[in-house]
Short mmCIF file of C-alpha atoms and ligand atoms in Angstrom, two decimals:
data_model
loop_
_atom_site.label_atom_id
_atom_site.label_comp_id
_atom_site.label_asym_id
_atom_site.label_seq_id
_atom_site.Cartn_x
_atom_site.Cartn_y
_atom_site.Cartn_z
CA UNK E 6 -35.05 -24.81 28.24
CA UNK E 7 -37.38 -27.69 29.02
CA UNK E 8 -37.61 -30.92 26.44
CA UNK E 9 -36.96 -34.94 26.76
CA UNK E 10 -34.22 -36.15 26.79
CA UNK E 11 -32.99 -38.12 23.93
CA UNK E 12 -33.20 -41.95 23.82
CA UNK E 13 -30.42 -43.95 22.78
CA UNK E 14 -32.79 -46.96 22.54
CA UNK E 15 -35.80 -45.50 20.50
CA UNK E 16 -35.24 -44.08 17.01
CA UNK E 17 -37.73 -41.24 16.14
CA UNK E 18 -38.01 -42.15 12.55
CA UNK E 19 -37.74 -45.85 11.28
CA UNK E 20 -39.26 -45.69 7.96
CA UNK E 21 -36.77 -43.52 6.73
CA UNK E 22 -32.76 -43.26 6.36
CA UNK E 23 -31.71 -40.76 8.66
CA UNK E 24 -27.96 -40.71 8.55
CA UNK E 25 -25.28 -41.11 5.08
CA UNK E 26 -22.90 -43.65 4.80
CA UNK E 27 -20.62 -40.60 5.47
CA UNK E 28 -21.92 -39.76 8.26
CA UNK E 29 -24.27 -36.29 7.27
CA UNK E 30 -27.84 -36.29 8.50
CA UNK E 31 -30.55 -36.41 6.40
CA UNK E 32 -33.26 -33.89 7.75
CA UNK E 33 -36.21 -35.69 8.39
CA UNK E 34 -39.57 -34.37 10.16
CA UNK E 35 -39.52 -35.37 14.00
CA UNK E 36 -35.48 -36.09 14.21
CA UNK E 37 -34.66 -32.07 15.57
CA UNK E 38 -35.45 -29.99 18.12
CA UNK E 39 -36.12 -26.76 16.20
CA UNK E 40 -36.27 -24.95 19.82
CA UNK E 41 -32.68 -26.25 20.64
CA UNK E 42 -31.39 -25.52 17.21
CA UNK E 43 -32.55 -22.12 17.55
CA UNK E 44 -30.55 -21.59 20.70
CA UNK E 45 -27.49 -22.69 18.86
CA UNK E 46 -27.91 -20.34 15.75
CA UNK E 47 -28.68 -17.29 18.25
CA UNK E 48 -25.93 -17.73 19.80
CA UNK E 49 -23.71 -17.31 16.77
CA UNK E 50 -26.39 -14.86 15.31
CA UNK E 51 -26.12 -16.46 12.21
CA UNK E 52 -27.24 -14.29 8.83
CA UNK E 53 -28.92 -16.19 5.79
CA UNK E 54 -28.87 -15.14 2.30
CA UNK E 55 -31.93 -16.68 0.35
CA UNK E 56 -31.42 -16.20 -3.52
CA UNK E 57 -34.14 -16.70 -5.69
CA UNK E 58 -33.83 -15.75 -9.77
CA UNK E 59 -36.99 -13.93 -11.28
CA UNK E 60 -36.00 -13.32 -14.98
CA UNK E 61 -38.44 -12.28 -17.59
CA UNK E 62 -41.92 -14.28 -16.37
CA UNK E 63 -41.37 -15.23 -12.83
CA UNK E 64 -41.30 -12.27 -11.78
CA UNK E 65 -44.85 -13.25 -11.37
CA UNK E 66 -43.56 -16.01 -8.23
CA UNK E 67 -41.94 -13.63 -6.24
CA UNK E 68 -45.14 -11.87 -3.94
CA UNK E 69 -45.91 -15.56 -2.86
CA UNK E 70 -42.46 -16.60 -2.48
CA UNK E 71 -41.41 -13.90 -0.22
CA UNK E 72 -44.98 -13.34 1.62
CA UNK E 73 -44.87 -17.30 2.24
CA UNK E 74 -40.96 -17.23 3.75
CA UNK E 75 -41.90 -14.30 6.12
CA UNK E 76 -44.11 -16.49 7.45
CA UNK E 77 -42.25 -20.00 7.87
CA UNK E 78 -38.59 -19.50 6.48
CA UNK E 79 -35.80 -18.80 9.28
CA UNK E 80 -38.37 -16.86 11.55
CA UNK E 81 -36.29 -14.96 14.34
CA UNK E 82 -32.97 -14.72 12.06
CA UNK E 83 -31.47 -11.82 9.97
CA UNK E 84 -32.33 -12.88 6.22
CA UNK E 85 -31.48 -11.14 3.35
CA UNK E 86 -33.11 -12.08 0.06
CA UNK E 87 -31.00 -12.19 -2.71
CA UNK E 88 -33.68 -11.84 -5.96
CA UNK E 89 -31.74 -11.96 -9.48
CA UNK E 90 -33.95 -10.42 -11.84
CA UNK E 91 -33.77 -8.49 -15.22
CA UNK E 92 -37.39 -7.04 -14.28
CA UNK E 93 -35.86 -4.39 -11.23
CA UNK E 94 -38.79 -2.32 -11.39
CA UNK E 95 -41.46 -5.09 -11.51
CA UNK E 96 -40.14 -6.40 -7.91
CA UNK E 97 -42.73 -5.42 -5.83
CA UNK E 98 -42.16 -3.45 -2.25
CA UNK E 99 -42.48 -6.51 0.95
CA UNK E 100 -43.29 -6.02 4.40
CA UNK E 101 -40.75 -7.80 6.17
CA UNK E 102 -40.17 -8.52 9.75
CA UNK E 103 -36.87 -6.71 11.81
CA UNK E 104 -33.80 -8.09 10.45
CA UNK E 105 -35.06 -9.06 7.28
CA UNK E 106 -34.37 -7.10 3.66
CA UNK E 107 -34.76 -8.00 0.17
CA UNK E 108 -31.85 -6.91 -2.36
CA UNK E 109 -32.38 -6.97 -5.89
CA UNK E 110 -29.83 -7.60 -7.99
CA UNK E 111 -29.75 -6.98 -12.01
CA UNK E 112 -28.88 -9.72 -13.74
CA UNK E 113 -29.44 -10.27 -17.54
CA UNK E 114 -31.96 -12.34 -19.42
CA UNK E 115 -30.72 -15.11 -21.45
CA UNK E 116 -32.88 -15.86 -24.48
CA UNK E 117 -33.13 -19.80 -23.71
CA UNK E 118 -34.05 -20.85 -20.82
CA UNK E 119 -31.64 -23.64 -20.62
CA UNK E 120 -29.20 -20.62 -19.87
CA UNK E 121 -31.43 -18.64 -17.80
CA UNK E 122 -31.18 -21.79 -15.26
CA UNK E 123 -27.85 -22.95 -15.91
CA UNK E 124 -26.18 -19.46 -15.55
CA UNK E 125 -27.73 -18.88 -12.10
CA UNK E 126 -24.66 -21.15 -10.97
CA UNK E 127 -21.80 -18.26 -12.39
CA UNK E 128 -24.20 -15.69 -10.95
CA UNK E 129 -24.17 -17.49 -7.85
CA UNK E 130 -20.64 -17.86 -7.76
CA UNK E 131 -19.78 -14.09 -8.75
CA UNK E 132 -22.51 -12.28 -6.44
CA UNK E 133 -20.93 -14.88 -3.69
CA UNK E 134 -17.20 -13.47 -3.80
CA UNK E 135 -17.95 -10.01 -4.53
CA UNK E 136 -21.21 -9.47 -2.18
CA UNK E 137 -22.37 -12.45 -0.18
CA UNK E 138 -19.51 -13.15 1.66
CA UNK E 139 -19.61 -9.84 3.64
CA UNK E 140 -23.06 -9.55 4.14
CA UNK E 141 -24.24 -13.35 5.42
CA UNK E 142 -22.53 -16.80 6.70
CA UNK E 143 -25.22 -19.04 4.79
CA UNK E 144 -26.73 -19.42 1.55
CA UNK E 145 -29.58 -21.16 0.44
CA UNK E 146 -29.69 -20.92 -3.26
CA UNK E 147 -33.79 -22.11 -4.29
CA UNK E 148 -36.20 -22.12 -7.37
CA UNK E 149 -38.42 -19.50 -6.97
CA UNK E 150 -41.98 -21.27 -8.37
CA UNK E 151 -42.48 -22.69 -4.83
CA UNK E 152 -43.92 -21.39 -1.70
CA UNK E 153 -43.24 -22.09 1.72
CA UNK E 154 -45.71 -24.61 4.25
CA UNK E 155 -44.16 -25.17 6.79
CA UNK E 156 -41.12 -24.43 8.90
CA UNK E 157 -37.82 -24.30 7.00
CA UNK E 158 -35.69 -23.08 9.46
CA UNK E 159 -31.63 -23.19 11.09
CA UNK E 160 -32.17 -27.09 10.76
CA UNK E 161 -31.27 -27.01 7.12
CA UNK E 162 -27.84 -25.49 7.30
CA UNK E 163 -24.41 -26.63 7.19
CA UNK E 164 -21.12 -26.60 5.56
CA UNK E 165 -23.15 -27.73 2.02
CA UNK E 166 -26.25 -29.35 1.90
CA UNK E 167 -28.34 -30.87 -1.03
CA UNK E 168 -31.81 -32.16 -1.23
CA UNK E 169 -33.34 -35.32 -2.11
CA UNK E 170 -35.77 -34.85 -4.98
CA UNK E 171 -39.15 -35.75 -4.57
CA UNK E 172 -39.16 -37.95 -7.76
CA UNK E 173 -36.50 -40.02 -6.68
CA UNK E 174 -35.46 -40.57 -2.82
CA UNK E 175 -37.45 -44.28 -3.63
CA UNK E 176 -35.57 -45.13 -6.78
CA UNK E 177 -32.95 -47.34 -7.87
CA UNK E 178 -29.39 -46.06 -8.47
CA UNK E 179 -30.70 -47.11 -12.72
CA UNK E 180 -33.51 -44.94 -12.45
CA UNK E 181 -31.78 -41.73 -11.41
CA UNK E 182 -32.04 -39.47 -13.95
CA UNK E 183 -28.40 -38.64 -14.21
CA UNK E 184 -26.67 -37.33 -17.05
CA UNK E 185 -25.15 -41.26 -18.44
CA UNK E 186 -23.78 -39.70 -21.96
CA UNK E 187 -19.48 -40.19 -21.23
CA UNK E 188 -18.85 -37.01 -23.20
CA UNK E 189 -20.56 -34.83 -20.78
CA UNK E 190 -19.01 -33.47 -17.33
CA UNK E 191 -22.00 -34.20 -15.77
CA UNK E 192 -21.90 -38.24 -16.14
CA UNK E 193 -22.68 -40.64 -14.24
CA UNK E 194 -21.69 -44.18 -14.29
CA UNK E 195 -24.80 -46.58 -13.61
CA UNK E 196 -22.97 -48.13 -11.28
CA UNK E 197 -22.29 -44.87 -9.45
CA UNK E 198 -24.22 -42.24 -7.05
CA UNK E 199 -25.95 -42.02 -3.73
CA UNK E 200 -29.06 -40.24 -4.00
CA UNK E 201 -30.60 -37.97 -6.72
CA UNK E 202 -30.51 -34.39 -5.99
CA UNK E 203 -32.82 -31.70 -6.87
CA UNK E 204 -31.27 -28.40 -8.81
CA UNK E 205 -33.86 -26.44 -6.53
CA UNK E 206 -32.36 -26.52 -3.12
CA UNK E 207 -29.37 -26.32 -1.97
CA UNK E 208 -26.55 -24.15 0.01
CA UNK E 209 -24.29 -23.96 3.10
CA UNK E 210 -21.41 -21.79 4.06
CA UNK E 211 -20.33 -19.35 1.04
CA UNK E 212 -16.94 -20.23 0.99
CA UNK E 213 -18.28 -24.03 0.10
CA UNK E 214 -21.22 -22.39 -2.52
CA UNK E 215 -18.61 -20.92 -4.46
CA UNK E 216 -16.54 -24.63 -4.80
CA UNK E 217 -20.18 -25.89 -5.46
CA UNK E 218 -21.14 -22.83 -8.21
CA UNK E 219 -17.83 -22.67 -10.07
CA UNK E 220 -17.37 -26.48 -10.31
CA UNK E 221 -20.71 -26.82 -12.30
CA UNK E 222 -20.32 -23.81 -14.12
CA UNK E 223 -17.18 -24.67 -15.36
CA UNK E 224 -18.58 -28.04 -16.22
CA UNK E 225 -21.32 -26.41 -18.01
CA UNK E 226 -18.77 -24.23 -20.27
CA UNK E 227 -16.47 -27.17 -20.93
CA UNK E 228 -20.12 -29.21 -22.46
CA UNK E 229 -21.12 -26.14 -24.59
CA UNK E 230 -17.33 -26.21 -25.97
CA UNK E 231 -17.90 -29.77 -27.27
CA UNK E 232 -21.85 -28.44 -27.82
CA UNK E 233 -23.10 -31.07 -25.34
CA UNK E 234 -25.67 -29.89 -22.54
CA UNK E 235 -26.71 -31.99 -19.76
CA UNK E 236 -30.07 -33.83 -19.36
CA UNK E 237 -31.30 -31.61 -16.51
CA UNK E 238 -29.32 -28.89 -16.69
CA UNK E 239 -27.50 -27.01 -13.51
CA UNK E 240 -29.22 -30.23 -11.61
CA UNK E 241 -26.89 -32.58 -13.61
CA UNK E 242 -23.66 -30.65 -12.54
CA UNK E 243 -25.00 -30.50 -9.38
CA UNK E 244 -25.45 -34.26 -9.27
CA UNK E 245 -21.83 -34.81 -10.51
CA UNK E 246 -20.60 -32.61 -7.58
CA UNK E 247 -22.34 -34.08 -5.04
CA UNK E 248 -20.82 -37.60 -5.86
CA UNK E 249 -17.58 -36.39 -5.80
CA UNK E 250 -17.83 -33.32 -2.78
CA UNK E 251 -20.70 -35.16 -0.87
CA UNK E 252 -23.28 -33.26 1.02
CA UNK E 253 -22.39 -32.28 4.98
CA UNK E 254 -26.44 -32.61 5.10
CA UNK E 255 -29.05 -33.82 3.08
CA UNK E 256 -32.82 -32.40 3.48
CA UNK E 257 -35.49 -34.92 2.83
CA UNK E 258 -37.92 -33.84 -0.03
CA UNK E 259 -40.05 -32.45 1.95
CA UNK E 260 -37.81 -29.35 1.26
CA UNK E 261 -38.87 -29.42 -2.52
CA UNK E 262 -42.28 -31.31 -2.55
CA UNK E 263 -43.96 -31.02 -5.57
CA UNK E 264 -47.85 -32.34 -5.82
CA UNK E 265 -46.85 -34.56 -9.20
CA UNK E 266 -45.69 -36.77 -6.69
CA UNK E 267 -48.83 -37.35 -4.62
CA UNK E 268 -48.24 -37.83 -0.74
CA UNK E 269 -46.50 -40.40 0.55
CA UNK E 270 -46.21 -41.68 4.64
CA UNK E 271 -42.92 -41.08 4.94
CA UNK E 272 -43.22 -37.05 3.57
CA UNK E 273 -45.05 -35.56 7.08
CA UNK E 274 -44.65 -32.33 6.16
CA UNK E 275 -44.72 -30.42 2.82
CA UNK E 276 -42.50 -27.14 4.05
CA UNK E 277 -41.66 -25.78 0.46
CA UNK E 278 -43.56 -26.92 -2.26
CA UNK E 279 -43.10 -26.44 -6.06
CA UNK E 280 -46.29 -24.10 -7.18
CA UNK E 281 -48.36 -25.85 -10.31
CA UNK E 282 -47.07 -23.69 -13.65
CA UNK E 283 -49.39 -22.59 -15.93
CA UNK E 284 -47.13 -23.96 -18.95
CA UNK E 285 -48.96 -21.72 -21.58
CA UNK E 286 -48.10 -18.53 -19.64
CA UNK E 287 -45.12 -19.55 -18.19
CA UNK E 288 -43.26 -21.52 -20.67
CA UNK E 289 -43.45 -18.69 -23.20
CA UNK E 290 -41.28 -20.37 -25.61
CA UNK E 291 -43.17 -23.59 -26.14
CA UNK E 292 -45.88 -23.05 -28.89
CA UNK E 293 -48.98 -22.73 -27.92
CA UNK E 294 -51.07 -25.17 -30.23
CA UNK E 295 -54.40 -24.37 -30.63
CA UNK E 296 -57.22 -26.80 -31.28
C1 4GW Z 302 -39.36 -22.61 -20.10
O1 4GW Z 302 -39.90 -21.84 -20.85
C2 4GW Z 302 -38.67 -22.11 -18.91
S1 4GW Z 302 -38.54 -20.51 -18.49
C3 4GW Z 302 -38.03 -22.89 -17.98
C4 4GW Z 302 -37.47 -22.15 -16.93
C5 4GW Z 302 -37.65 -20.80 -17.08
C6 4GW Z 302 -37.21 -19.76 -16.16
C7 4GW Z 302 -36.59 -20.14 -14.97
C8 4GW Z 302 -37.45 -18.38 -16.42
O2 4GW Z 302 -37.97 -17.96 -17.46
N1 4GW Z 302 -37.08 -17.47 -15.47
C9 4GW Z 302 -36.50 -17.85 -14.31
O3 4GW Z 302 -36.23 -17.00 -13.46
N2 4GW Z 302 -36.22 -19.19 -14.07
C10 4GW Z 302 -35.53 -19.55 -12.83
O4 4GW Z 302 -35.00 -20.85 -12.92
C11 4GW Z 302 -36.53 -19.56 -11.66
O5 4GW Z 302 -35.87 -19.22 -10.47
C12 4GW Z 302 -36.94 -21.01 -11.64
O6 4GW Z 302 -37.52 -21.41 -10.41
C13 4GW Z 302 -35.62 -21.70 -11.96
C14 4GW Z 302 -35.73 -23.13 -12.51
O7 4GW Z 302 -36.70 -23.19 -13.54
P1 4GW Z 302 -38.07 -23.97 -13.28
O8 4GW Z 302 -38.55 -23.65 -11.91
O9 4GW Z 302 -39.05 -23.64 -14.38
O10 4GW Z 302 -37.65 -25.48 -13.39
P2 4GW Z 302 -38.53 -26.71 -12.86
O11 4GW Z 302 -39.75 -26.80 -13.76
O12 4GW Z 302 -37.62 -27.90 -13.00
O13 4GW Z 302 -38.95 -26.45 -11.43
MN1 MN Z 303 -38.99 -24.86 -10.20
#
């Protein structure tokens, strides 16, 4: 294999951070070598679970999501895609590359859809010990109202990874929107945190998703005892985790770009991107007010 040679001398990327205080890389456009990466994961022939949930409604995501990650998400691995849905017979059939197979799991529909993305953490967590953890070595757990660019590929994995969210990687440590009320698991001092974390993307090794799933499901249970429920949700647990467990690797946003926030230099590439909702037909429980 032919490519430059890294130099000590010449950073890639300047306008960006590129490495944690601890150490973890922060996945940038331009700082890998996808070829050499590649290599390394072949030679290991890693497997990579992808789960996505599709309850009630987004079932209507899923022929975009999948068609778009044949296309650009781990190309050349075995992937198996893990889709949680209550909706079994309204998962379409996928043509999928060799080494590639989508596995649809039955999972119930709660009736708010606080719970419907707050449980995907115990689902996570269950699916993980009894099922994951003898079929793949990786997961990457995602939203599933987003569809794949660009190349999302071996560069993304590690022991457990989070990513930055798009609304925040420029913000002050005030601005996060952690969850700051004392009485919930999820808080946050203002003096406290690294980065803000998106709910939408993260993963690693399953043995370190199920530490990741049960902590902020457990979290969640102990706030409905005392009937408190986070700001954001599963992304407020998450949050809390990640200050205390922190991230082997962080992604950049350009793993969950959304549009809302424009285009900015320092985002090169937009390789999964959050797809614009429809909140009438989506959001089926908000009323629809007519004029
Ligand atoms: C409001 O009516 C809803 S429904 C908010 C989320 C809902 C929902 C979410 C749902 O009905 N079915 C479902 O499968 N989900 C899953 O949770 C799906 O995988 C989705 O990507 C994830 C997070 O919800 P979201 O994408 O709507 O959250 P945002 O807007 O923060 O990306
Ligand atoms: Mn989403």
């Amino acid at each position: 294999m032919f490519y430059d040679k890294p130099e000590c001398l010449k950073p890639i990327r300047t306008d960006v951070l590129t490495l944690t205080p601890w150490l973890a890389p922060i996945v940038w456009n331009g700082v890998f070598n996808r070829d050499i990466l590649n290599a390394q994961f072949h030679q290991m022939d890693v497997r990579v679970g992808l789960t996505a949930f599709a309850i009630k409604k987004y079932v209507m995501f899923l022929p975009k999501f999948i068609e778009s990650a044949e296309k650009f998400f781990m190309v050349g691995h075995k992937v198996n895609y893990y889709i949680f849905t209550d909706r079994v017979k309204e998962v379409s059939n996928f043509t999928l590359a060799e080494g590639r197979r989508v596995v649809t799991l039955e999972v119930p529909a709660y009736e708010r859809w606080q719970d419907v993305t707050m449980r995907r953490m115990e689902m996570i967590r269950d699916y993980s010990m009894n099922r994951f953890t003898n079929e793949v070595d990786y997961l990457v757990c995602v939203d599933v109202d987003m569809v794949f660019l660009d190349d999302v590929g071996v560069e993304i994995l590690s022991n457990v990874f989070g990513t930055l969210h798009p609304g925040f990687f420029g913000a002050l440590r005030k601005e996060f929107t952690y969850e700051r009320r004392p009485q919930s698991t999820a808080y946050i001092a203002f003096d406290a945190g690294d980065f803000y974390y998106a709910g939408g993307n993260f993963g690693g090794v399953i043995e370190e998703v199920i530490k990741l799933t049960n902590f902020c499901h457990n979290a969640m249970l102990e706030d409905k005892q005392k009937n408190v429920e986070a700001l954001w949700h599963d992304e407020s647990y998450l949050n809390k985790y990640f200050l205390f467990y922190k991230p082997t690797k962080i992604l950049s946003p350009e793993y969950i770009w959304n549009n809302y926030y424009g285009s900015p230099a320092a985002v090169q590439k937009k390789r999964f991107l959050g797809i614009e909702k429809d909140y009438n037909v989506v959001r089926f429980r908000r009323a629809i007010s007519k004029p």
